[in-house]
Tab-separated table of C-alpha atoms in Angstrom:
chain	number	residue	atom	x	y	z
A	713	MET	CA	117.804	260.951	207.705
A	714	MET	CA	121.263	260.823	209.225
A	715	ASP	CA	123.907	258.630	207.588
A	716	GLN	CA	125.925	255.949	209.357
A	717	THR	CA	129.055	258.064	209.628
A	718	ARG	CA	127.268	260.875	211.397
A	719	PHE	CA	125.394	258.454	213.646
A	720	SER	CA	128.685	256.893	214.624
A	721	GLU	CA	130.182	260.314	215.400
A	722	LEU	CA	127.153	261.258	217.438
A	723	VAL	CA	127.287	258.129	219.584
A	724	ALA	CA	131.047	258.445	219.998
A	725	ALA	CA	130.624	261.942	221.408
A	726	TYR	CA	127.347	261.891	223.305
A	727	GLY	CA	126.888	258.222	224.190
A	728	ALA	CA	124.096	255.804	223.515
A	729	ASP	CA	121.228	257.548	225.263
A	730	PRO	CA	119.173	259.724	222.882
A	731	LYS	CA	118.355	262.168	225.680
A	732	ARG	CA	121.973	263.366	225.549
A	733	TRP	CA	122.040	263.849	221.791
A	734	PRO	CA	121.826	267.415	220.488
A	735	ASP	CA	118.284	268.486	219.727
A	736	ALA	CA	119.242	269.218	216.140
A	737	ASP	CA	120.547	265.685	215.594
A	738	ARG	CA	118.080	263.607	217.586
A	739	PRO	CA	115.287	263.250	215.004
A	740	GLY	CA	117.690	262.174	212.270
A	741	ALA	CA	119.468	259.774	214.593
A	742	LEU	CA	116.215	258.193	215.730
A	743	ALA	CA	115.206	257.793	212.109
A	744	PHE	CA	118.526	256.069	211.414
A	745	MET	CA	117.939	253.726	214.375
A	746	ALA	CA	114.501	252.862	213.049
A	747	SER	CA	115.753	252.149	209.552
A	748	GLN	CA	119.015	250.387	210.463
A	749	PRO	CA	118.372	248.794	213.862
A	750	ALA	CA	121.129	246.166	213.720
A	751	ILE	CA	123.840	248.622	212.694
A	752	ALA	CA	122.616	251.184	215.214
A	753	ARG	CA	122.598	248.600	217.993
A	754	GLU	CA	126.159	247.590	217.195
A	755	LEU	CA	127.364	251.189	217.060
A	756	LYS	CA	125.683	251.953	220.370
A	757	ALA	CA	126.984	248.904	222.236
A	758	ASP	CA	130.400	250.210	223.332
A	759	ALA	CA	129.058	253.644	224.062
A	760	GLY	CA	126.275	252.153	226.153
A	761	GLU	CA	128.766	250.212	228.239
A	762	LEU	CA	130.768	253.359	228.923
A	763	ASP	CA	127.547	255.184	229.870
A	764	VAL	CA	126.915	252.519	232.505
A	765	LEU	CA	130.454	252.766	233.858
A	766	LEU	CA	130.260	256.542	234.039
A	767	GLU	CA	127.345	256.348	236.434
A	768	ALA	CA	129.921	255.377	239.052
A	769	ALA	CA	131.693	258.686	238.553
A	770	ARG	CA	128.710	260.951	239.093
A	771	ALA	CA	129.277	263.756	241.616
A	772	ALA	CA	127.387	263.443	244.863
A	773	PRO	CA	125.042	266.300	245.834
A	774	PRO	CA	126.369	269.271	247.808
A	775	SER	CA	126.470	269.171	251.596
A	776	ALA	CA	123.251	269.709	253.457
A	777	GLY	CA	123.189	273.274	254.657
A	778	LEU	CA	125.317	274.760	251.891
A	779	ALA	CA	122.313	276.243	250.081
A	780	GLY	CA	121.155	277.825	253.355
A	781	GLN	CA	124.589	279.340	253.978
A	782	ILE	CA	124.663	280.751	250.471
A	783	LEU	CA	121.214	282.297	250.782
A	784	ALA	CA	122.079	283.804	254.173
A	785	THR	CA	125.253	285.310	252.734
A	786	GLY	CA	123.280	286.629	249.807
A	787	GLN	CA	120.759	288.294	252.083
A	788	ALA	CA	123.531	289.967	254.049
A	789	GLN	CA	125.259	291.117	250.873
A	790	THR	CA	122.117	292.432	249.280
A	791	ARG	CA	121.288	294.640	252.268
A	792	PHE	CA	124.441	296.544	251.394
A	793	ALA	CA	123.909	296.239	247.677
A	794	PRO	CA	125.254	298.959	245.406
A	795	GLN	CA	122.892	301.449	243.908
A	796	TRP	CA	122.380	299.447	240.749
A	797	ALA	CA	120.644	296.700	242.698
A	798	ARG	CA	118.142	299.142	244.140
A	799	LEU	CA	117.653	300.667	240.744
A	800	ALA	CA	117.213	297.242	239.239
A	801	ALA	CA	114.617	296.347	241.807
A	802	VAL	CA	112.677	299.491	241.019
A	803	LEU	CA	112.905	298.850	237.322
A	804	ALA	CA	111.855	295.263	237.718
A	805	LEU	CA	108.927	296.331	239.833
A	806	SER	CA	108.023	298.916	237.222
A	807	ALA	CA	108.069	296.288	234.529
A	808	GLY	CA	105.993	294.016	236.694
A	809	LEU	CA	103.401	296.745	237.128
A	810	GLY	CA	103.244	297.273	233.402
A	811	LEU	CA	105.088	300.554	233.458
A	812	GLY	CA	107.847	299.134	231.307
A	813	TRP	CA	110.150	301.688	229.781
A	814	GLY	CA	107.934	304.536	230.967
A	815	GLY	CA	108.470	303.443	234.554
A	816	ALA	CA	112.119	302.876	233.919
A	817	SER	CA	112.593	306.355	232.585
A	818	LEU	CA	111.396	307.759	235.919
A	819	SER	CA	114.662	306.614	237.416
A	820	GLY	CA	116.851	308.863	235.361
A	821	GLY	CA	117.211	307.531	231.869
A	822	GLY	CA	120.988	307.673	231.502
A	823	GLN	CA	122.642	305.243	229.163
A	824	GLY	CA	123.918	303.031	231.981
A	825	GLU	CA	120.546	302.941	233.631
A	826	ALA	CA	118.886	302.109	230.341
A	827	ALA	CA	121.206	299.127	230.051
A	828	TYR	CA	120.169	297.982	233.509
A	829	ALA	CA	116.552	298.442	232.577
A	830	LEU	CA	117.028	296.271	229.536
A	831	ALA	CA	118.829	293.621	231.544
A	832	PHE	CA	116.395	293.511	234.395
A	833	SER	CA	113.226	293.619	232.328
A	834	SER	CA	114.178	290.458	230.474
A	835	PHE	CA	111.584	288.254	232.089
A	836	SER	CA	112.120	285.527	229.541
A	837	GLU	CA	114.886	284.312	231.876
A	838	PRO	CA	113.241	282.629	234.878
A	839	ALA	CA	116.496	282.501	236.819
A	840	TYR	CA	117.026	286.193	236.374
A	841	GLU	CA	113.477	286.914	237.421
A	842	GLU	CA	114.125	284.981	240.611
A	843	LEU	CA	117.264	287.011	241.253
A	844	VAL	CA	115.420	290.270	240.753
A	845	ASP	CA	112.630	289.116	243.085
A	846	PHE	CA	115.216	288.277	245.707
A	847	ILE	CA	116.942	291.648	245.443
A	848	GLU	CA	113.596	293.401	245.535
A	849	ASP	CA	112.545	291.578	248.696
A	850	GLU	CA	115.809	292.376	250.422
A	851	VAL	CA	115.711	296.039	249.469
A	852	ARG	CA	112.193	296.345	250.894
A	853	ARG	CA	113.307	295.103	254.326
B	1127	MET	CA	115.736	282.674	244.823
B	1128	GLN	CA	115.667	279.438	246.787
B	1129	ALA	CA	114.567	277.687	243.610
B	1130	PHE	CA	117.406	279.304	241.678
B	1131	VAL	CA	120.012	278.166	244.210
B	1132	ALA	CA	118.447	274.715	244.501
B	1133	ARG	CA	118.608	274.291	240.746
B	1134	THR	CA	122.065	275.703	240.110
B	1135	LEU	CA	124.002	274.681	243.229
B	1136	PRO	CA	124.377	270.958	242.375
B	1137	ARG	CA	125.592	271.953	238.933
B	1138	ILE	CA	128.155	274.338	240.343
B	1139	THR	CA	129.453	271.993	243.046
B	1140	GLY	CA	129.444	269.056	240.604
B	1141	THR	CA	131.422	270.987	238.031
B	1142	ALA	CA	133.827	272.414	240.596
B	1143	TRP	CA	134.393	269.006	242.136
B	1144	ARG	CA	135.021	267.532	238.691
B	1145	LEU	CA	137.614	270.187	237.909
B	1146	LEU	CA	139.239	270.542	241.327
B	1147	GLY	CA	138.771	267.049	242.749
B	1148	ASP	CA	138.170	268.408	246.229
B	1149	ARG	CA	134.863	268.699	248.045
B	1150	SER	CA	135.798	271.576	250.284
B	1151	GLU	CA	137.218	273.638	247.439
B	1152	ALA	CA	134.161	272.893	245.308
B	1153	GLU	CA	131.888	274.289	247.997
B	1154	ASP	CA	134.118	277.346	248.436
B	1155	VAL	CA	133.838	277.949	244.707
B	1156	ALA	CA	130.048	277.676	244.920
B	1157	GLN	CA	129.881	280.292	247.673
B	1158	GLU	CA	132.205	282.613	245.782
B	1159	THR	CA	130.183	282.132	242.597
B	1160	TYR	CA	126.933	283.288	244.193
B	1161	LEU	CA	128.668	286.245	245.815
B	1162	ARG	CA	129.909	287.306	242.405
B	1163	VAL	CA	126.479	286.803	240.881
B	1164	TRP	CA	124.923	289.073	243.481
B	1165	ARG	CA	127.604	291.695	243.141
B	1166	ASN	CA	127.911	291.632	239.352
B	1167	ALA	CA	124.511	290.684	238.046
B	1168	GLU	CA	124.304	293.906	236.046
B	1169	ARG	CA	127.141	292.688	233.858
B	1170	TRP	CA	125.029	289.931	232.386
B	1171	LYS	CA	123.623	291.002	229.049
B	1172	PRO	CA	120.424	289.538	227.627
B	1173	GLY	CA	120.835	288.193	224.129
B	1174	THR	CA	124.282	286.774	224.825
B	1175	ALA	CA	124.608	283.676	227.013
B	1176	ARG	CA	121.680	282.424	229.080
B	1177	PHE	CA	121.715	283.633	232.666
B	1178	ASP	CA	122.315	280.105	233.977
B	1179	SER	CA	125.205	279.696	231.539
B	1180	TRP	CA	126.651	283.005	232.683
B	1181	VAL	CA	126.508	281.835	236.303
B	1182	MET	CA	128.187	278.559	235.377
B	1183	ARG	CA	130.843	280.472	233.468
B	1184	ILE	CA	131.695	282.388	236.644
B	1185	ALA	CA	132.056	279.098	238.527
B	1186	VAL	CA	134.258	277.584	235.812
B	1187	ASN	CA	136.503	280.651	235.760
B	1188	LEU	CA	136.910	280.471	239.533
B	1189	CYS	CA	137.940	276.825	239.155
B	1190	TYR	CA	140.437	277.683	236.435
B	1191	ASP	CA	141.900	280.396	238.685
B	1192	ARG	CA	142.406	277.845	241.449
B	1193	LEU	CA	143.926	275.298	239.079
B	1194	ARG	CA	146.286	277.937	237.740
B	1195	LYS	CA	147.381	278.871	241.265
B	1196	ARG	CA	147.931	275.206	242.122
B	1197	ARG	CA	150.179	274.776	239.110
B	1198	GLU	CA	152.132	277.919	239.961
B	1199	ILE	CA	152.621	276.818	243.558
B	1200	THR	CA	153.195	273.095	243.293
B	1201	LEU	CA	154.723	272.332	239.913
B	1202	PRO	CA	158.140	273.207	238.546
B	1203	ASP	CA	158.443	275.229	235.353
B	1204	GLY	CA	157.774	273.264	232.221
B	1205	TYR	CA	155.990	270.443	233.989
B	1206	ASP	CA	152.997	269.181	232.029
B	1207	ARG	CA	150.604	267.277	234.198
B	1208	ALA	CA	148.805	265.951	231.087
B	1209	GLY	CA	145.505	265.770	232.887
B	1210	GLY	CA	146.730	263.851	235.886
B	1211	GLU	CA	147.340	260.601	234.086
B	1212	ALA	CA	149.791	259.417	236.708
B	1213	ASP	CA	147.191	259.877	239.455
B	1214	ALA	CA	144.613	258.011	237.451
B	1215	ASP	CA	146.975	255.157	236.735
B	1216	ASN	CA	147.756	254.790	240.409
B	1217	VAL	CA	144.144	254.548	241.379
B	1218	LEU	CA	143.352	252.235	238.480
B	1219	ALA	CA	145.540	249.720	240.219
B	1220	GLY	CA	143.158	249.812	243.157
B	1221	LYS	CA	140.208	247.538	243.591
B	1222	ASP	CA	137.400	249.953	244.238
B	1223	SER	CA	135.364	250.111	241.064
B	1224	GLN	CA	133.827	253.494	241.753
B	1225	GLN	CA	137.231	254.949	242.504
B	1226	THR	CA	138.565	253.375	239.337
B	1227	VAL	CA	136.007	255.035	237.114
B	1228	ARG	CA	136.252	258.349	238.957
B	1229	ALA	CA	140.027	258.266	238.639
B	1230	ALA	CA	139.787	257.551	234.942
B	1231	VAL	CA	137.579	260.621	234.512
B	1232	ALA	CA	139.876	262.647	236.772
B	1233	GLY	CA	142.756	261.672	234.503
B	1234	LEU	CA	141.251	263.431	231.504
B	1235	PRO	CA	142.554	266.850	230.510
B	1236	GLU	CA	140.597	269.701	232.112
B	1237	ARG	CA	138.594	270.755	229.098
B	1238	GLN	CA	137.558	267.207	228.236
B	1239	ARG	CA	136.569	266.650	231.850
B	1240	LEU	CA	134.502	269.817	231.869
B	1241	ALA	CA	132.733	268.972	228.604
B	1242	LEU	CA	131.939	265.504	229.929
B	1243	GLU	CA	130.621	266.894	233.216
B	1244	LEU	CA	128.372	269.399	231.480
B	1245	CYS	CA	127.044	267.201	228.676
B	1246	HIS	CA	127.065	263.734	230.176
B	1247	PHE	CA	126.606	264.109	233.919
B	1248	GLN	CA	124.569	267.299	233.957
B	1249	GLU	CA	122.863	266.527	230.669
B	1250	LEU	CA	123.113	270.083	229.376
B	1251	GLY	CA	122.621	270.586	225.674
B	1252	ASN	CA	125.645	271.094	223.476
B	1253	ILE	CA	124.688	274.725	222.873
B	1254	GLU	CA	124.536	275.518	226.593
B	1255	ALA	CA	127.796	273.675	227.237
B	1256	ALA	CA	129.406	275.648	224.430
B	1257	GLU	CA	128.192	278.888	226.019
B	1258	ILE	CA	129.670	277.935	229.365
B	1259	MET	CA	133.002	276.883	227.875
B	1260	GLU	CA	132.990	279.720	225.336
B	1261	VAL	CA	133.736	277.394	222.455
B	1262	SER	CA	131.815	276.213	219.395
B	1263	VAL	CA	129.433	273.249	219.487
B	1264	GLU	CA	131.861	271.484	217.156
B	1265	ALA	CA	134.594	271.916	219.742
B	1266	ILE	CA	132.310	270.484	222.427
B	1267	GLU	CA	131.672	267.428	220.277
B	1268	SER	CA	135.383	266.986	219.646
B	1269	LEU	CA	136.196	267.257	223.371
B	1270	LEU	CA	133.500	264.712	224.212
B	1271	SER	CA	134.681	262.278	221.540
B	1272	ARG	CA	138.245	262.468	222.758
B	1273	ALA	CA	137.180	262.104	226.373
B	1274	ARG	CA	135.063	259.029	225.720
B	1275	ARG	CA	137.698	257.439	223.478
B	1276	SER	CA	140.312	257.932	226.169
B	1277	LEU	CA	138.029	256.534	228.872
B	1278	ARG	CA	137.217	253.464	226.785
B	1279	GLN	CA	140.905	252.798	226.306
B	1280	ARG	CA	141.672	253.387	229.964
B	1281	LEU	CA	138.847	251.216	231.249
B	1282	ALA	CA	138.817	248.571	228.514
B	1283	GLU	CA	140.956	246.068	230.351
B	1284	ASP	CA	138.799	246.139	233.457
B	1285	ALA	CA	135.446	246.862	231.814
B	1286	ALA	CA	133.895	243.445	232.406
B	1287	ASP	CA	134.992	243.337	236.052
B	1288	LEU	CA	133.860	246.906	236.590
B	1289	MET	CA	130.449	246.264	235.047
B	1290	GLY	CA	129.993	243.288	237.341
B	1291	ALA	CA	131.187	245.161	240.418
B	1292	LEU	CA	129.005	248.157	239.673
B	1293	ALA	CA	125.975	245.936	239.112
B	1294	ARG	CA	126.592	244.281	242.479
B	1295	GLY	CA	127.096	247.701	244.025
B	1296	ARG	CA	123.770	248.931	242.690
B	1297	SER	CA	121.957	245.915	244.114
B	1298	SER	CA	123.296	246.804	247.576
B	1299	HIS	CA	123.359	250.543	246.975
B	1300	SER	CA	124.260	252.937	249.739
B	1301	PRO	CA	124.377	256.646	249.029
B	1302	GLY	CA	127.880	258.068	248.808
B	1303	GLU	CA	129.147	260.898	250.897
B	1304	PRO	CA	128.194	264.275	249.640
B	1305	ILE	CA	131.040	265.921	247.830
């Protein structure tokens, strides 16, 4: 269980809401709260007040239409994408079809291309997968 | 791709607005960030920072470039803005509670402001924030502690009034202008 000093440091840095506490610290901090509720409540009081005040300083969402402009610009850019983008799309498609490195090697197999293959076959990154899908769609047009 | 932009765009514009304090510039930075992502995606390396963190890092660097240019153009040699404290103090004298809190945050030094935006407002984990800022998680915690301590001091005098005003504001809430 976390000690009082560390709990105090945690609240001073991340505020009173456990959802903002680091994953590594949260279980220990919650255990401290359960075992020392009065002390924890007192330590959290000031931080909780600042959390409330900070809500007034939250950024508003971006303008309507900005996302559309960005996507349109991206589509225009990708139509003139450098060779690596086309290569990446092919490699991503290869990986998607289960060809993996075998499919990738069809594209040449140089060291640079191998690096691209590694980068673009990393489907553990959903955002990157989305980017590859986008490039692939644009290259097909 | 739409999902990717929808997820990352508010983070980018929020961070850019926090650092630059200007809506139009924040949106310019967002557009430039995505252009760079599309043109330079091959530079991202798996096993280093997360892709989202890498994208945010591009946005933060673009903001720093703009801040650097501002300082070169508008400030004399040797001038230390110290996080815009003078600006914040001026607005603190005003009556608008939202402006008061925003000005207090705007008065923090850049790195504290960025850490607060990433960890508090965007609720990113300390590891992801550290990736974006290219510092250790200990440094993130230190920046956050200093930021919150400074804000408490800055807002302490008006805290009770602000809490009351913000509570009244929430009960008659109208959405603010987009940044």
